[in-house]
Coordinates of C-alpha atoms in Angstrom, one line a residue:
X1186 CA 0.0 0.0 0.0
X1187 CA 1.0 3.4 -0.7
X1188 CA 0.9 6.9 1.6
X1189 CA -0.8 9.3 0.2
X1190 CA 2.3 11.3 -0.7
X1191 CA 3.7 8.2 -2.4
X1192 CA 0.4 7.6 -4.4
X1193 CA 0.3 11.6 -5.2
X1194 CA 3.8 11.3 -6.5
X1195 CA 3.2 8.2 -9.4
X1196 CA 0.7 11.1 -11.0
X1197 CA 3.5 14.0 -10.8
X1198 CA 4.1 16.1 -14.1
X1199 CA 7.2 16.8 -12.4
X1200 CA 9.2 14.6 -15.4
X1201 CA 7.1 15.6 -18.3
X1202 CA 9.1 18.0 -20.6
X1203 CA 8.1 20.9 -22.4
X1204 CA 4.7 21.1 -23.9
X1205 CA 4.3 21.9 -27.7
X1206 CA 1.4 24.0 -27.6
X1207 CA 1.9 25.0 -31.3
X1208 CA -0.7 25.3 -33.9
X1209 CA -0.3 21.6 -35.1
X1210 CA -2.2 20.6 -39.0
X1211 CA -3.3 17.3 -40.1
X1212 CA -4.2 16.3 -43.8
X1213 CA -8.1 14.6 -43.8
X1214 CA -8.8 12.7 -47.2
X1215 CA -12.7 12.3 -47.3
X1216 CA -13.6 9.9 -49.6
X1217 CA -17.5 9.7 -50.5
X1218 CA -18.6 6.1 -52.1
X1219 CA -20.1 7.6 -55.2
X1220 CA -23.4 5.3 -55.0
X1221 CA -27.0 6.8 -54.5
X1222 CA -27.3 5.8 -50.6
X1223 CA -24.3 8.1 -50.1
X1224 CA -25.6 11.0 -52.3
X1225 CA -27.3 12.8 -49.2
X1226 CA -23.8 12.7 -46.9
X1227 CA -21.9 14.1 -50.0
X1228 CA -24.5 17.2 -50.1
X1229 CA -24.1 17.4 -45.9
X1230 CA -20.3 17.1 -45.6
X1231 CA -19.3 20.5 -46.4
X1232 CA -21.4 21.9 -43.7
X1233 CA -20.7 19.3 -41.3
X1234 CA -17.2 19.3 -42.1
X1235 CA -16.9 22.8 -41.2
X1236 CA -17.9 21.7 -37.9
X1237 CA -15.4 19.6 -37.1
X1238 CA -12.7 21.9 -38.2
X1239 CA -14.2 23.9 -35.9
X1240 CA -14.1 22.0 -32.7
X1241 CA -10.6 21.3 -33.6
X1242 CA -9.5 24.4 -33.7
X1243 CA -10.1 25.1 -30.3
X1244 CA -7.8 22.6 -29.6
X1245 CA -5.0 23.7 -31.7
X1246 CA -5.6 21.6 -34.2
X1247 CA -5.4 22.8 -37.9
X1248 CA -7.6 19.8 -39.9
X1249 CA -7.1 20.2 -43.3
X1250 CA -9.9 18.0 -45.4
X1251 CA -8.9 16.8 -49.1
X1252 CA -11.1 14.8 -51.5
X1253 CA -10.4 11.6 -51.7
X1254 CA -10.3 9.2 -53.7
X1255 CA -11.1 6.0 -54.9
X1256 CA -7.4 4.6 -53.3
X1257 CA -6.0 6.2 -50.1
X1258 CA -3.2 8.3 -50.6
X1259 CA 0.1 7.9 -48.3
X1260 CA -1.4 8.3 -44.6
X1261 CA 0.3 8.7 -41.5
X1262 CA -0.8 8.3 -37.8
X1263 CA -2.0 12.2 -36.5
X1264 CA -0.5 13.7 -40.0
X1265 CA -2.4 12.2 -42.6
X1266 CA -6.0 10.6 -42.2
X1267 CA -8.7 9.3 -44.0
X1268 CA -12.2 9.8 -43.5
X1269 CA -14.6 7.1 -45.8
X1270 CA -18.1 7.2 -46.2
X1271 CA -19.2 3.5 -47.1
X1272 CA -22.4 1.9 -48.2
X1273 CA -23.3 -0.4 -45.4
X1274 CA -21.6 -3.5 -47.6
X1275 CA -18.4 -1.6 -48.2
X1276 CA -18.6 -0.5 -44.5
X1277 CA -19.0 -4.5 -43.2
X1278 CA -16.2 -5.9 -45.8
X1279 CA -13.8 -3.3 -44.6
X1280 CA -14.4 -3.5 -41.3
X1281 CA -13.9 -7.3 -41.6
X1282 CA -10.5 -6.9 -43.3
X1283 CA -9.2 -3.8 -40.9
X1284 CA -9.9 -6.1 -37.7
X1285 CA -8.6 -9.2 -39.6
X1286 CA -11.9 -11.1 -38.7
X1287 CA -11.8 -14.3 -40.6
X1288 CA -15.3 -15.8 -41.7
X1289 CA -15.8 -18.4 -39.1
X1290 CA -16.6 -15.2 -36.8
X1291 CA -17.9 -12.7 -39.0
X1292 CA -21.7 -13.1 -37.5
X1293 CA -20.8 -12.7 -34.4
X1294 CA -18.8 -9.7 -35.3
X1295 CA -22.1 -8.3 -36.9
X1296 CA -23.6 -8.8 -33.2
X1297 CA -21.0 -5.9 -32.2
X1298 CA -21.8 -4.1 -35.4
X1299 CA -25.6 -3.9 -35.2
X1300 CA -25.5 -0.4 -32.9
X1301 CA -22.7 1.1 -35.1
X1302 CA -22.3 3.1 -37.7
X1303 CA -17.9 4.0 -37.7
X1304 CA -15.0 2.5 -36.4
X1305 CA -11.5 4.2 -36.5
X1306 CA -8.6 1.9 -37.3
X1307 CA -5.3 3.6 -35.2
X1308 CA -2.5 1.0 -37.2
X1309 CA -4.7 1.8 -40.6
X1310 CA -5.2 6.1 -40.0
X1311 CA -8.4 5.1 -41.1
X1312 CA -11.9 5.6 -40.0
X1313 CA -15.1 3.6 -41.8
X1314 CA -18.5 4.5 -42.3
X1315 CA -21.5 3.3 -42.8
X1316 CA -23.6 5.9 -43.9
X1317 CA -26.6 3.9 -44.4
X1318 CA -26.3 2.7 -40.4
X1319 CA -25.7 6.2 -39.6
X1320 CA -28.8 7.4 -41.3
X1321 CA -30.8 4.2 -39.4
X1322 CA -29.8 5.5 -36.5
X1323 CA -30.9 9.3 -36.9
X1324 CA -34.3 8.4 -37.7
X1325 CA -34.5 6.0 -34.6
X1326 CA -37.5 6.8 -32.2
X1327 CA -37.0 9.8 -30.2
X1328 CA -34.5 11.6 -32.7
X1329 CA -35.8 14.7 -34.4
X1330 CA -34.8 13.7 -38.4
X1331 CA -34.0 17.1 -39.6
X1332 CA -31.5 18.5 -42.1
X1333 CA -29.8 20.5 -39.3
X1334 CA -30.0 17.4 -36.8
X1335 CA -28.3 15.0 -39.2
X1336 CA -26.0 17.6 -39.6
X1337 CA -25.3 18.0 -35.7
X1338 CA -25.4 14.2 -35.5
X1339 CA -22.8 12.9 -38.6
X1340 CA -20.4 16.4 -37.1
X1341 CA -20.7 14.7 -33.3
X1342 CA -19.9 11.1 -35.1
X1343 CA -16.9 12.3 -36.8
X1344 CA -15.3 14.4 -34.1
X1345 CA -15.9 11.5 -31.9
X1346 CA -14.1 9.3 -34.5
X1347 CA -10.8 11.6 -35.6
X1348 CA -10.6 12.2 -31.8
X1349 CA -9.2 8.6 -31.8
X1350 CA -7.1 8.8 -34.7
X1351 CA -5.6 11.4 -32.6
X1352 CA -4.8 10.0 -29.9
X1353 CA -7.8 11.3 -27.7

């Protein structure tokens, strides 16, 4: 057992160094699957977009979006992501291959998939999704299913999601 002194010390910032608080900027390809169950998320991005640059900002944190597309370009952990916007097949085949899920277990990874609608692969810089599962879930019971609460809802998603990609 520890005293509290001794238990106050393991959490000391005494050893940490020098903080960079500088301005830092990250590259964001978003990629859009051109198919007609994506068509409503390519007319929202800019907008939501916008917010997440936003948010970011406030942390010192310069996102820089890029279209992407069909193949990722060079990406690099918290300097270059990738933001793609799947149909719900893309989204499951994907998902399979990022978490090496082989087929024997591929229904019982859909059990953890039914209330999700991204994931964010840290080794890949990569974050996946479904925008047919997010658009399920909006228009769940309870949710309002406006323009400007899809909006609110994809912006919260993606913050959420590029929040792990960096580390957060």
């Amino acid at each position: 057992e520890l005293s509290p002194p001794e238990e106050a010390a393991l959490f000391s910032l005494a050893d940490l160094g020098p903080v960079d608080l500088a301005t830092k900027t990250v590259q964001v390809e978003i990629f859009i699957a051109p198919y007609p169950e994506t068509a409503a998320c390519r007319r929202m991005m800019p907008l939501v977009w916008s917010r997440v640059q936003a948010f970011y900002a406030l942390l010192g944190v310069n996102l820089v979006a890029q279209e992407g597309g069909p193949e990722p370009g060079p990406l690099a952990p918290a300097r270059r992501l990738r933001v793609e916007v799947l149909t719900h097949k893309q989204w499951l085949a994907r998902s399979f291959k990022a978490f090496d899920v082989a087929p024997p277990f591929r229904l019982r990874f859909l059990q953890v998939c039914r209330d999700k609608c991204a994931f964010a692969h840290l080794p890949l810089s990569v974050i996946h999704v479904s925008f047919k599962s997010f658009q399920e879930a909006d228009s769940s019971p309870g949710t309002r299913g406006d323009a400007q609460a899809n909006r609110d809802w994809l912006a919260n998603l993606l913050i959420h999601e590029v929040g792990h990609l960096l580390g957060l």
